[in-house]
PDB file of C-alpha atoms in Angstrom:
ATOM      1  CA  MET H   1     -16.336  14.778   2.113  1.00  0.00           C
ATOM      2  CA  LYS H   2     -15.807  11.249   0.823  1.00  0.00           C
ATOM      3  CA  PRO H   3     -12.196  10.042   0.887  1.00  0.00           C
ATOM      4  CA  THR H   4     -10.291   8.910  -2.201  1.00  0.00           C
ATOM      5  CA  LEU H   5      -8.656   5.514  -2.685  1.00  0.00           C
ATOM      6  CA  PHE H   6      -5.178   5.805  -4.215  1.00  0.00           C
ATOM      7  CA  VAL H   7      -4.007   2.474  -5.676  1.00  0.00           C
ATOM      8  CA  LEU H   8      -0.289   1.923  -6.255  1.00  0.00           C
ATOM      9  CA  ALA H   9      -0.191  -0.010  -9.520  1.00  0.00           C
ATOM     10  CA  ALA H  10       2.892   1.328 -11.304  1.00  0.00           C
ATOM     11  CA  GLY H  11       4.769  -1.934 -10.727  1.00  0.00           C
ATOM     12  CA  MET H  12       2.166  -4.069 -12.437  1.00  0.00           C
ATOM     13  CA  GLY H  13       3.774  -4.241 -15.848  1.00  0.00           C
ATOM     14  CA  SER H  14       7.042  -5.643 -14.526  1.00  0.00           C
ATOM     15  CA  ARG H  15       5.676  -7.655 -11.615  1.00  0.00           C
ATOM     16  CA  TYR H  16       3.105  -9.583 -13.640  1.00  0.00           C
ATOM     17  CA  GLY H  17       4.930  -9.748 -16.940  1.00  0.00           C
ATOM     18  CA  GLY H  18       2.344  -7.469 -18.520  1.00  0.00           C
ATOM     19  CA  LEU H  19      -1.281  -6.695 -17.777  1.00  0.00           C
ATOM     20  CA  LYS H  20      -2.522  -9.581 -19.926  1.00  0.00           C
ATOM     21  CA  GLN H  21      -1.217 -11.866 -17.201  1.00  0.00           C
ATOM     22  CA  LEU H  22      -2.865  -9.981 -14.337  1.00  0.00           C
ATOM     23  CA  ASP H  23      -3.805 -12.958 -12.228  1.00  0.00           C
ATOM     24  CA  GLY H  24      -7.452 -13.904 -11.838  1.00  0.00           C
ATOM     25  CA  LEU H  25      -7.703 -15.540  -8.416  1.00  0.00           C
ATOM     26  CA  GLY H  26     -11.421 -15.250  -7.635  1.00  0.00           C
ATOM     27  CA  PRO H  27     -14.061 -17.812  -8.725  1.00  0.00           C
ATOM     28  CA  ASN H  28     -14.895 -15.730 -11.817  1.00  0.00           C
ATOM     29  CA  GLY H  29     -11.389 -14.516 -12.583  1.00  0.00           C
ATOM     30  CA  GLU H  30     -11.468 -11.568 -10.170  1.00  0.00           C
ATOM     31  CA  THR H  31      -8.123 -10.040  -9.224  1.00  0.00           C
ATOM     32  CA  ILE H  32      -7.183  -9.168  -5.671  1.00  0.00           C
ATOM     33  CA  MET H  33      -7.541  -5.503  -6.659  1.00  0.00           C
ATOM     34  CA  ASP H  34     -11.165  -6.116  -7.644  1.00  0.00           C
ATOM     35  CA  TYR H  35     -11.955  -7.165  -4.087  1.00  0.00           C
ATOM     36  CA  SER H  36     -10.163  -4.126  -2.632  1.00  0.00           C
ATOM     37  CA  ILE H  37     -12.124  -1.738  -4.809  1.00  0.00           C
ATOM     38  CA  TYR H  38     -15.401  -3.514  -4.074  1.00  0.00           C
ATOM     39  CA  ASP H  39     -14.705  -3.181  -0.327  1.00  0.00           C
ATOM     40  CA  ALA H  40     -13.656   0.465  -0.684  1.00  0.00           C
ATOM     41  CA  VAL H  41     -16.791   1.469  -2.612  1.00  0.00           C
ATOM     42  CA  ASN H  42     -18.980  -0.206   0.012  1.00  0.00           C
ATOM     43  CA  ALA H  43     -17.014   1.437   2.835  1.00  0.00           C
ATOM     44  CA  GLY H  44     -17.757   4.925   1.467  1.00  0.00           C
ATOM     45  CA  PHE H  45     -14.797   5.932  -0.686  1.00  0.00           C
ATOM     46  CA  GLY H  46     -15.863   8.372  -3.380  1.00  0.00           C
ATOM     47  CA  LYS H  47     -13.106   8.296  -6.015  1.00  0.00           C
ATOM     48  CA  LEU H  48     -10.373   6.011  -7.341  1.00  0.00           C
ATOM     49  CA  VAL H  49      -6.928   7.163  -8.400  1.00  0.00           C
ATOM     50  CA  PHE H  50      -4.489   4.693  -9.964  1.00  0.00           C
ATOM     51  CA  VAL H  51      -0.803   5.449 -10.367  1.00  0.00           C
ATOM     52  CA  ILE H  52       0.635   3.450 -13.265  1.00  0.00           C
ATOM     53  CA  ARG H  53       3.412   3.570 -15.869  1.00  0.00           C
ATOM     54  CA  ARG H  54       2.474   5.402 -19.045  1.00  0.00           C
ATOM     55  CA  SER H  55       3.744   2.466 -21.141  1.00  0.00           C
ATOM     56  CA  PHE H  56       0.678   0.404 -20.294  1.00  0.00           C
ATOM     57  CA  GLU H  57      -1.926   3.184 -20.152  1.00  0.00           C
ATOM     58  CA  ALA H  58      -4.013   1.839 -23.048  1.00  0.00           C
ATOM     59  CA  ASP H  59      -4.019  -1.735 -21.687  1.00  0.00           C
ATOM     60  CA  PHE H  60      -4.855  -0.513 -18.200  1.00  0.00           C
ATOM     61  CA  LYS H  61      -7.796   1.576 -19.389  1.00  0.00           C
ATOM     62  CA  GLU H  62      -9.187  -1.319 -21.412  1.00  0.00           C
ATOM     63  CA  LYS H  63      -8.756  -4.101 -18.855  1.00  0.00           C
ATOM     64  CA  ILE H  64      -8.946  -2.303 -15.503  1.00  0.00           C
ATOM     65  CA  VAL H  65     -10.485   1.179 -15.607  1.00  0.00           C
ATOM     66  CA  SER H  66     -13.391   0.063 -17.787  1.00  0.00           C
ATOM     67  CA  LYS H  67     -14.611  -2.199 -14.952  1.00  0.00           C
ATOM     68  CA  TYR H  68     -14.913   0.633 -12.452  1.00  0.00           C
ATOM     69  CA  GLU H  69     -15.563   3.906 -14.245  1.00  0.00           C
ATOM     70  CA  LYS H  70     -19.368   3.494 -14.300  1.00  0.00           C
ATOM     71  CA  LYS H  71     -19.431   2.736 -10.568  1.00  0.00           C
ATOM     72  CA  ILE H  72     -17.100   5.411  -9.182  1.00  0.00           C
ATOM     73  CA  PRO H  73     -15.079   8.361 -10.594  1.00  0.00           C
ATOM     74  CA  VAL H  74     -11.628   7.213 -11.754  1.00  0.00           C
ATOM     75  CA  GLU H  75      -8.399   9.156 -12.397  1.00  0.00           C
ATOM     76  CA  LEU H  76      -5.055   7.937 -13.771  1.00  0.00           C
ATOM     77  CA  VAL H  77      -1.683   9.457 -12.878  1.00  0.00           C
ATOM     78  CA  PHE H  78       1.727   8.319 -14.039  1.00  0.00           C
ATOM     79  CA  GLN H  79       4.982   7.470 -12.265  1.00  0.00           C
ATOM     80  CA  GLU H  80       8.098   7.666 -14.411  1.00  0.00           C
ATOM     81  CA  LEU H  81      11.815   7.661 -13.766  1.00  0.00           C
ATOM     82  CA  ASP H  82      12.197  11.294 -14.796  1.00  0.00           C
ATOM     83  CA  ASN H  83       9.389  12.674 -12.572  1.00  0.00           C
ATOM     84  CA  LEU H  84      11.882  14.733 -10.567  1.00  0.00           C
ATOM     85  CA  PRO H  85      12.060  18.235  -9.068  1.00  0.00           C
ATOM     86  CA  GLU H  86      13.610  20.987 -11.131  1.00  0.00           C
ATOM     87  CA  GLY H  87      17.385  20.714 -11.266  1.00  0.00           C
ATOM     88  CA  PHE H  88      17.539  16.916 -10.870  1.00  0.00           C
ATOM     89  CA  THR H  89      18.055  14.262 -13.529  1.00  0.00           C
ATOM     90  CA  PRO H  90      18.126  10.472 -13.084  1.00  0.00           C
ATOM     91  CA  HIS H  91      21.472   8.711 -12.793  1.00  0.00           C
ATOM     92  CA  PRO H  92      22.215   7.238 -16.255  1.00  0.00           C
ATOM     93  CA  ASP H  93      22.356   3.709 -14.804  1.00  0.00           C
ATOM     94  CA  ARG H  94      19.055   3.899 -12.927  1.00  0.00           C
ATOM     95  CA  VAL H  95      16.212   1.837 -14.421  1.00  0.00           C
ATOM     96  CA  LYS H  96      13.341   1.957 -11.868  1.00  0.00           C
ATOM     97  CA  PRO H  97      11.308   4.880 -10.498  1.00  0.00           C
ATOM     98  CA  TRP H  98      11.823   6.023  -6.941  1.00  0.00           C
ATOM     99  CA  GLY H  99       9.585   3.873  -4.756  1.00  0.00           C
ATOM    100  CA  THR H 100       6.190   4.021  -3.087  1.00  0.00           C
ATOM    101  CA  ASN H 101       6.289   7.577  -1.757  1.00  0.00           C
ATOM    102  CA  HIS H 102       7.442   8.855  -5.134  1.00  0.00           C
ATOM    103  CA  ALA H 103       4.363   7.090  -6.562  1.00  0.00           C
ATOM    104  CA  VAL H 104       2.152   8.846  -3.990  1.00  0.00           C
ATOM    105  CA  MET H 105       3.556  12.220  -5.061  1.00  0.00           C
ATOM    106  CA  MET H 106       2.070  11.714  -8.531  1.00  0.00           C
ATOM    107  CA  GLY H 107      -1.432  12.206  -7.090  1.00  0.00           C
ATOM    108  CA  LYS H 108      -0.895  15.801  -6.051  1.00  0.00           C
ATOM    109  CA  GLU H 109      -2.783  17.371  -8.962  1.00  0.00           C
ATOM    110  CA  VAL H 110      -5.930  15.237  -8.689  1.00  0.00           C
ATOM    111  CA  ILE H 111      -6.366  14.638  -4.933  1.00  0.00           C
ATOM    112  CA  ASN H 112      -7.727  17.475  -2.786  1.00  0.00           C
ATOM    113  CA  GLU H 113      -9.401  15.440  -0.035  1.00  0.00           C
ATOM    114  CA  PRO H 114      -8.328  12.889   2.600  1.00  0.00           C
ATOM    115  CA  PHE H 115      -7.079   9.761   0.850  1.00  0.00           C
ATOM    116  CA  ALA H 116      -6.007   6.185   1.477  1.00  0.00           C
ATOM    117  CA  VAL H 117      -3.022   4.471  -0.121  1.00  0.00           C
ATOM    118  CA  ILE H 118      -2.947   0.734  -0.845  1.00  0.00           C
ATOM    119  CA  ASN H 119      -0.956  -1.763  -2.914  1.00  0.00           C
ATOM    120  CA  ALA H 120      -2.762  -3.133  -5.958  1.00  0.00           C
ATOM    121  CA  ASP H 121      -1.882  -6.757  -5.243  1.00  0.00           C
ATOM    122  CA  ASP H 122      -2.619  -7.180  -1.512  1.00  0.00           C
ATOM    123  CA  PHE H 123      -5.900  -8.454  -0.051  1.00  0.00           C
ATOM    124  CA  TYR H 124      -6.762  -6.189   2.886  1.00  0.00           C
ATOM    125  CA  GLY H 125     -10.269  -7.245   3.953  1.00  0.00           C
ATOM    126  CA  ARG H 126     -13.511  -5.274   4.215  1.00  0.00           C
ATOM    127  CA  GLU H 127     -13.116  -4.348   7.912  1.00  0.00           C
ATOM    128  CA  SER H 128      -9.862  -2.538   7.113  1.00  0.00           C
ATOM    129  CA  PHE H 129     -11.478  -0.363   4.455  1.00  0.00           C
ATOM    130  CA  LYS H 130     -14.313   0.444   6.845  1.00  0.00           C
ATOM    131  CA  VAL H 131     -12.090   1.639   9.717  1.00  0.00           C
ATOM    132  CA  LEU H 132      -9.960   3.588   7.248  1.00  0.00           C
ATOM    133  CA  ALA H 133     -12.929   5.283   5.567  1.00  0.00           C
ATOM    134  CA  ASP H 134     -14.480   6.122   8.936  1.00  0.00           C
ATOM    135  CA  PHE H 135     -11.279   7.805  10.149  1.00  0.00           C
ATOM    136  CA  LEU H 136     -10.641   9.730   6.935  1.00  0.00           C
ATOM    137  CA  SER H 137     -14.256  10.927   6.771  1.00  0.00           C
ATOM    138  CA  THR H 138     -13.785  12.812  10.052  1.00  0.00           C
ATOM    139  CA  LEU H 139     -10.747  14.815   8.915  1.00  0.00           C
ATOM    140  CA  GLY H 140     -12.331  17.415   6.636  1.00  0.00           C
ATOM    141  CA  ASN H 141      -9.743  20.125   5.962  1.00  0.00           C
ATOM    142  CA  SER H 142      -7.523  19.292   8.939  1.00  0.00           C
ATOM    143  CA  LYS H 143      -3.780  18.821   8.525  1.00  0.00           C
ATOM    144  CA  ASN H 144      -1.027  16.679  10.049  1.00  0.00           C
ATOM    145  CA  ARG H 145      -3.402  13.930  11.245  1.00  0.00           C
ATOM    146  CA  TYR H 146      -2.712  10.712   9.404  1.00  0.00           C
ATOM    147  CA  CYS H 147      -3.426   7.044  10.035  1.00  0.00           C
ATOM    148  CA  MET H 148      -2.227   3.565   9.238  1.00  0.00           C
ATOM    149  CA  VAL H 149      -4.130   0.287   9.408  1.00  0.00           C
ATOM    150  CA  GLY H 150      -2.215  -1.948  11.797  1.00  0.00           C
ATOM    151  CA  TYR H 151      -2.634  -5.642  11.064  1.00  0.00           C
ATOM    152  CA  HIS H 152      -2.031  -8.264  13.730  1.00  0.00           C
ATOM    153  CA  ILE H 153       1.265  -9.841  12.692  1.00  0.00           C
ATOM    154  CA  GLY H 154      -0.189 -13.307  13.157  1.00  0.00           C
ATOM    155  CA  ASN H 155      -2.767 -12.501  10.444  1.00  0.00           C
ATOM    156  CA  THR H 156      -0.162 -11.591   7.805  1.00  0.00           C
ATOM    157  CA  LEU H 157       2.128 -14.610   7.457  1.00  0.00           C
ATOM    158  CA  SER H 158       2.810 -16.936   4.542  1.00  0.00           C
ATOM    159  CA  GLU H 159       2.791 -20.696   4.965  1.00  0.00           C
ATOM    160  CA  SER H 160       5.436 -20.940   2.244  1.00  0.00           C
ATOM    161  CA  GLY H 161       8.325 -19.105   3.919  1.00  0.00           C
ATOM    162  CA  THR H 162       9.454 -15.972   5.701  1.00  0.00           C
ATOM    163  CA  VAL H 163       7.990 -12.529   4.981  1.00  0.00           C
ATOM    164  CA  ALA H 164       9.201  -8.977   5.566  1.00  0.00           C
ATOM    165  CA  ARG H 165       7.039  -6.877   7.881  1.00  0.00           C
ATOM    166  CA  GLY H 166       7.211  -3.361   9.302  1.00  0.00           C
ATOM    167  CA  VAL H 167       6.689  -3.917  13.023  1.00  0.00           C
ATOM    168  CA  CYS H 168       4.993  -0.863  14.563  1.00  0.00           C
ATOM    169  CA  GLU H 169       5.780   0.866  17.836  1.00  0.00           C
ATOM    170  CA  THR H 170       3.031   3.004  19.379  1.00  0.00           C
ATOM    171  CA  ASP H 171       2.544   5.373  22.294  1.00  0.00           C
ATOM    172  CA  THR H 172      -0.135   5.115  24.989  1.00  0.00           C
ATOM    173  CA  GLU H 173      -2.666   6.899  22.746  1.00  0.00           C
ATOM    174  CA  GLY H 174      -2.210   4.464  19.861  1.00  0.00           C
ATOM    175  CA  ASN H 175      -0.162   6.824  17.725  1.00  0.00           C
ATOM    176  CA  LEU H 176       2.722   5.497  15.668  1.00  0.00           C
ATOM    177  CA  THR H 177       6.196   6.222  17.079  1.00  0.00           C
ATOM    178  CA  GLY H 178       8.226   4.083  14.682  1.00  0.00           C
ATOM    179  CA  VAL H 179       8.256   1.232  12.188  1.00  0.00           C
ATOM    180  CA  VAL H 180      11.077  -1.327  12.391  1.00  0.00           C
ATOM    181  CA  GLU H 181      11.510  -3.376   9.233  1.00  0.00           C
ATOM    182  CA  ARG H 182      11.964  -7.077   9.986  1.00  0.00           C
ATOM    183  CA  THR H 183      12.992  -8.924   6.850  1.00  0.00           C
ATOM    184  CA  GLN H 184      12.455 -12.488   8.088  1.00  0.00           C
ATOM    185  CA  VAL H 185       9.216 -13.217   9.948  1.00  0.00           C
ATOM    186  CA  MET H 186       7.545 -16.620  10.318  1.00  0.00           C
ATOM    187  CA  ARG H 187       6.090 -19.040  12.846  1.00  0.00           C
ATOM    188  CA  VAL H 188       8.707 -21.012  14.761  1.00  0.00           C
ATOM    189  CA  GLU H 189       7.363 -23.809  16.970  1.00  0.00           C
ATOM    190  CA  GLY H 190       3.949 -22.150  17.010  1.00  0.00           C
ATOM    191  CA  ASN H 191       5.147 -18.626  17.871  1.00  0.00           C
ATOM    192  CA  VAL H 192       5.453 -15.654  15.537  1.00  0.00           C
ATOM    193  CA  CYS H 193       9.145 -14.745  15.442  1.00  0.00           C
ATOM    194  CA  TYR H 194      11.493 -12.458  13.566  1.00  0.00           C
ATOM    195  CA  LYS H 195      15.188 -13.038  12.986  1.00  0.00           C
ATOM    196  CA  ASP H 196      17.293 -10.308  14.589  1.00  0.00           C
ATOM    197  CA  GLU H 197      20.692  -8.888  13.694  1.00  0.00           C
ATOM    198  CA  ASN H 198      22.405 -11.776  15.536  1.00  0.00           C
ATOM    199  CA  ASP H 199      20.542 -14.446  13.560  1.00  0.00           C
ATOM    200  CA  GLN H 200      18.374 -15.268  16.560  1.00  0.00           C
ATOM    201  CA  TRP H 201      14.620 -15.905  16.365  1.00  0.00           C
ATOM    202  CA  ILE H 202      12.845 -13.393  18.632  1.00  0.00           C
ATOM    203  CA  PRO H 203       9.190 -14.135  19.511  1.00  0.00           C
ATOM    204  CA  VAL H 204       6.519 -11.417  19.291  1.00  0.00           C
ATOM    205  CA  GLY H 205       2.850 -11.544  20.227  1.00  0.00           C
ATOM    206  CA  ASP H 206       0.343 -12.499  17.529  1.00  0.00           C
ATOM    207  CA  GLN H 207      -1.472  -9.167  18.095  1.00  0.00           C
ATOM    208  CA  THR H 208       1.610  -7.007  17.438  1.00  0.00           C
ATOM    209  CA  PRO H 209       0.630  -4.379  14.820  1.00  0.00           C
ATOM    210  CA  VAL H 210       2.453  -4.349  11.499  1.00  0.00           C
ATOM    211  CA  SER H 211       2.226  -2.107   8.455  1.00  0.00           C
ATOM    212  CA  MET H 212       0.926  -3.629   5.215  1.00  0.00           C
ATOM    213  CA  ASN H 213       1.206  -0.351   3.288  1.00  0.00           C
ATOM    214  CA  MET H 214      -2.377   0.740   4.005  1.00  0.00           C
ATOM    215  CA  TRP H 215      -2.174   4.420   4.919  1.00  0.00           C
ATOM    216  CA  GLY H 216      -4.460   7.412   5.327  1.00  0.00           C
ATOM    217  CA  PHE H 217      -3.309  10.982   4.617  1.00  0.00           C
ATOM    218  CA  THR H 218      -4.593  14.492   4.044  1.00  0.00           C
ATOM    219  CA  PRO H 219      -3.395  16.575   1.053  1.00  0.00           C
ATOM    220  CA  ASP H 220      -0.729  18.408   3.094  1.00  0.00           C
ATOM    221  CA  TYR H 221       1.227  15.139   2.881  1.00  0.00           C
ATOM    222  CA  PHE H 222       2.140  16.079  -0.694  1.00  0.00           C
ATOM    223  CA  ARG H 223       4.001  19.198   0.501  1.00  0.00           C
ATOM    224  CA  TYR H 224       6.024  17.174   3.003  1.00  0.00           C
ATOM    225  CA  SER H 225       6.784  14.646   0.259  1.00  0.00           C
ATOM    226  CA  ASP H 226       8.031  17.329  -2.116  1.00  0.00           C
ATOM    227  CA  ASP H 227      10.301  18.842   0.535  1.00  0.00           C
ATOM    228  CA  TYR H 228      11.763  15.570   1.802  1.00  0.00           C
ATOM    229  CA  PHE H 229      12.233  14.163  -1.701  1.00  0.00           C
ATOM    230  CA  VAL H 230      14.661  16.937  -2.575  1.00  0.00           C
ATOM    231  CA  GLN H 231      16.825  16.022   0.409  1.00  0.00           C
ATOM    232  CA  PHE H 232      16.485  12.315  -0.392  1.00  0.00           C
ATOM    233  CA  LEU H 233      17.786  12.897  -3.926  1.00  0.00           C
ATOM    234  CA  LYS H 234      20.747  14.885  -2.632  1.00  0.00           C
ATOM    235  CA  ASP H 235      21.594  12.164  -0.106  1.00  0.00           C
ATOM    236  CA  ASN H 236      21.321   9.353  -2.683  1.00  0.00           C
ATOM    237  CA  ALA H 237      22.762  10.955  -5.805  1.00  0.00           C
ATOM    238  CA  GLU H 238      25.032   7.980  -6.522  1.00  0.00           C
ATOM    239  CA  ASN H 239      22.778   5.197  -5.224  1.00  0.00           C
ATOM    240  CA  ILE H 240      20.972   3.863  -8.300  1.00  0.00           C
ATOM    241  CA  LYS H 241      18.744   1.542  -6.243  1.00  0.00           C
ATOM    242  CA  ALA H 242      17.671   3.927  -3.463  1.00  0.00           C
ATOM    243  CA  GLU H 243      13.881   4.135  -3.043  1.00  0.00           C
ATOM    244  CA  PHE H 244      11.749   6.817  -1.394  1.00  0.00           C
ATOM    245  CA  PHE H 245       9.440   4.585   0.636  1.00  0.00           C
ATOM    246  CA  ILE H 246       6.335   5.765   2.521  1.00  0.00           C
ATOM    247  CA  PRO H 247       7.605   4.533   5.959  1.00  0.00           C
ATOM    248  CA  LEU H 248      10.819   6.521   5.439  1.00  0.00           C
ATOM    249  CA  LEU H 249       8.927   9.813   5.248  1.00  0.00           C
ATOM    250  CA  VAL H 250       6.330   8.851   7.880  1.00  0.00           C
ATOM    251  CA  ASN H 251       9.090   7.964  10.340  1.00  0.00           C
ATOM    252  CA  ASN H 252      10.777  11.326   9.745  1.00  0.00           C
ATOM    253  CA  LEU H 253       7.531  13.221  10.252  1.00  0.00           C
ATOM    254  CA  THR H 254       6.543  11.382  13.438  1.00  0.00           C
ATOM    255  CA  VAL H 255      10.001  11.594  15.007  1.00  0.00           C
ATOM    256  CA  SER H 256      10.125  15.333  14.283  1.00  0.00           C
ATOM    257  CA  GLY H 257       6.667  15.781  15.835  1.00  0.00           C
ATOM    258  CA  GLU H 258       5.248  17.407  12.723  1.00  0.00           C
ATOM    259  CA  VAL H 259       2.383  14.901  12.401  1.00  0.00           C
ATOM    260  CA  THR H 260       0.506  12.205  14.296  1.00  0.00           C
ATOM    261  CA  VAL H 261      -0.280   8.822  12.751  1.00  0.00           C
ATOM    262  CA  LYS H 262      -3.087   6.889  14.425  1.00  0.00           C
ATOM    263  CA  VAL H 263      -2.686   3.113  14.205  1.00  0.00           C
ATOM    264  CA  LEU H 264      -6.135   1.708  13.398  1.00  0.00           C
ATOM    265  CA  ASP H 265      -6.775  -1.819  14.607  1.00  0.00           C
ATOM    266  CA  THR H 266      -8.285  -4.374  12.243  1.00  0.00           C
ATOM    267  CA  PRO H 267      -9.294  -8.013  12.654  1.00  0.00           C
ATOM    268  CA  SER H 268      -8.856  -8.551   8.900  1.00  0.00           C
ATOM    269  CA  LYS H 269      -6.504 -11.211   7.632  1.00  0.00           C
ATOM    270  CA  TRP H 270      -4.092 -10.003   4.979  1.00  0.00           C
ATOM    271  CA  PHE H 271      -3.051 -12.311   2.202  1.00  0.00           C
ATOM    272  CA  GLY H 272      -1.251 -12.146  -1.104  1.00  0.00           C
ATOM    273  CA  VAL H 273       0.947 -14.129  -3.433  1.00  0.00           C
ATOM    274  CA  THR H 274       4.351 -13.603  -1.830  1.00  0.00           C
ATOM    275  CA  TYR H 275       5.562 -16.945  -3.214  1.00  0.00           C
ATOM    276  CA  ALA H 276       4.305 -18.901  -6.227  1.00  0.00           C
ATOM    277  CA  GLU H 277       3.324 -21.606  -3.757  1.00  0.00           C
ATOM    278  CA  ASP H 278       0.885 -19.148  -2.124  1.00  0.00           C
ATOM    279  CA  ARG H 279      -1.387 -18.982  -5.165  1.00  0.00           C
ATOM    280  CA  PRO H 280      -3.538 -22.083  -4.468  1.00  0.00           C
ATOM    281  CA  ASP H 281      -4.064 -20.931  -0.872  1.00  0.00           C
ATOM    282  CA  VAL H 282      -5.191 -17.465  -2.004  1.00  0.00           C
ATOM    283  CA  VAL H 283      -7.595 -19.018  -4.537  1.00  0.00           C
ATOM    284  CA  ALA H 284      -9.012 -21.237  -1.784  1.00  0.00           C
ATOM    285  CA  LYS H 285      -9.416 -18.308   0.642  1.00  0.00           C
ATOM    286  CA  LEU H 286     -11.301 -16.205  -1.905  1.00  0.00           C
ATOM    287  CA  LYS H 287     -13.520 -19.163  -2.799  1.00  0.00           C
ATOM    288  CA  ASP H 288     -14.278 -19.674   0.895  1.00  0.00           C
ATOM    289  CA  LEU H 289     -15.225 -15.996   1.341  1.00  0.00           C
ATOM    290  CA  VAL H 290     -17.603 -16.244  -1.614  1.00  0.00           C
ATOM    291  CA  GLU H 291     -19.157 -19.452  -0.309  1.00  0.00           C
ATOM    292  CA  LYS H 292     -19.710 -17.803   3.087  1.00  0.00           C
ATOM    293  CA  GLY H 293     -21.548 -14.923   1.400  1.00  0.00           C
ATOM    294  CA  VAL H 294     -18.945 -12.261   2.199  1.00  0.00           C
ATOM    295  CA  TYR H 295     -18.665 -11.461  -1.516  1.00  0.00           C
ATOM    296  CA  PRO H 296     -21.051 -12.024  -4.438  1.00  0.00           C
ATOM    297  CA  SER H 297     -19.962 -14.056  -7.426  1.00  0.00           C
ATOM    298  CA  PRO H 298     -19.368 -12.623  -9.920  1.00  0.00           C
ATOM    299  CA  LEU H 299     -18.145  -9.671  -7.887  1.00  0.00           C
ATOM    300  CA  TRP H 300     -19.420  -6.857 -10.144  1.00  0.00           C
TER     301      TRP H 300
END
């Protein structure tokens, strides 16, 4: 059973100012997402599912889906503000959908096999897709066994400023026990540090695992999402900015003992355009990977 790659792309329209400005960073105008999908296909993923906003469906099919649909089966699902359980309506002042785990919930009707979740605009590296595909391919019809690719924190920093990272805590068997969000992480005098609640820089080892929103689930995750989302909506009825994030649900499920989440180690270096100043560095890194023969050029 080949796993499915589920790409979170519903924020593209707002984040990039429209799909026409989807940034070409590779030597032949490739996007970061192109490299992720290339790596996933070669790692053994058997289907692509994109979650997008319906407002740019036509543009997305023309500019994105058309590149992949002859290479791998592709499905589109849609995340909208009013995709809510029966009996709930959005607050009249709310303008955005409900976050990453709400986006994942949109895949319930088209995903019946183990699946990975990634962001559309992060570069994850081929080794990460390989370890993820290998793990998911062993799951079959099992339930409650999930995974997360844990990047070494030292491989995920920006040279242009601080970044936010979910620092992972694990047990002796390498299973996730918690994710602590650190909103300011950077190198200070050569050491990776995060700023704590007292405004102090606290050093952590370069190998410390962090979450970059690269997850692996089985379809039972949709049932947990449905159940927890109802409670989330009740708890946040008046909070127009509350978001139902993946780590929020995963933390609840691991703390309750309902599931295990294996943290998969990867040597890959994450990169992305966190700041505008990051763009030239990302272009240079992709060019270097092509010159070293890691990727062909053009990619497809």
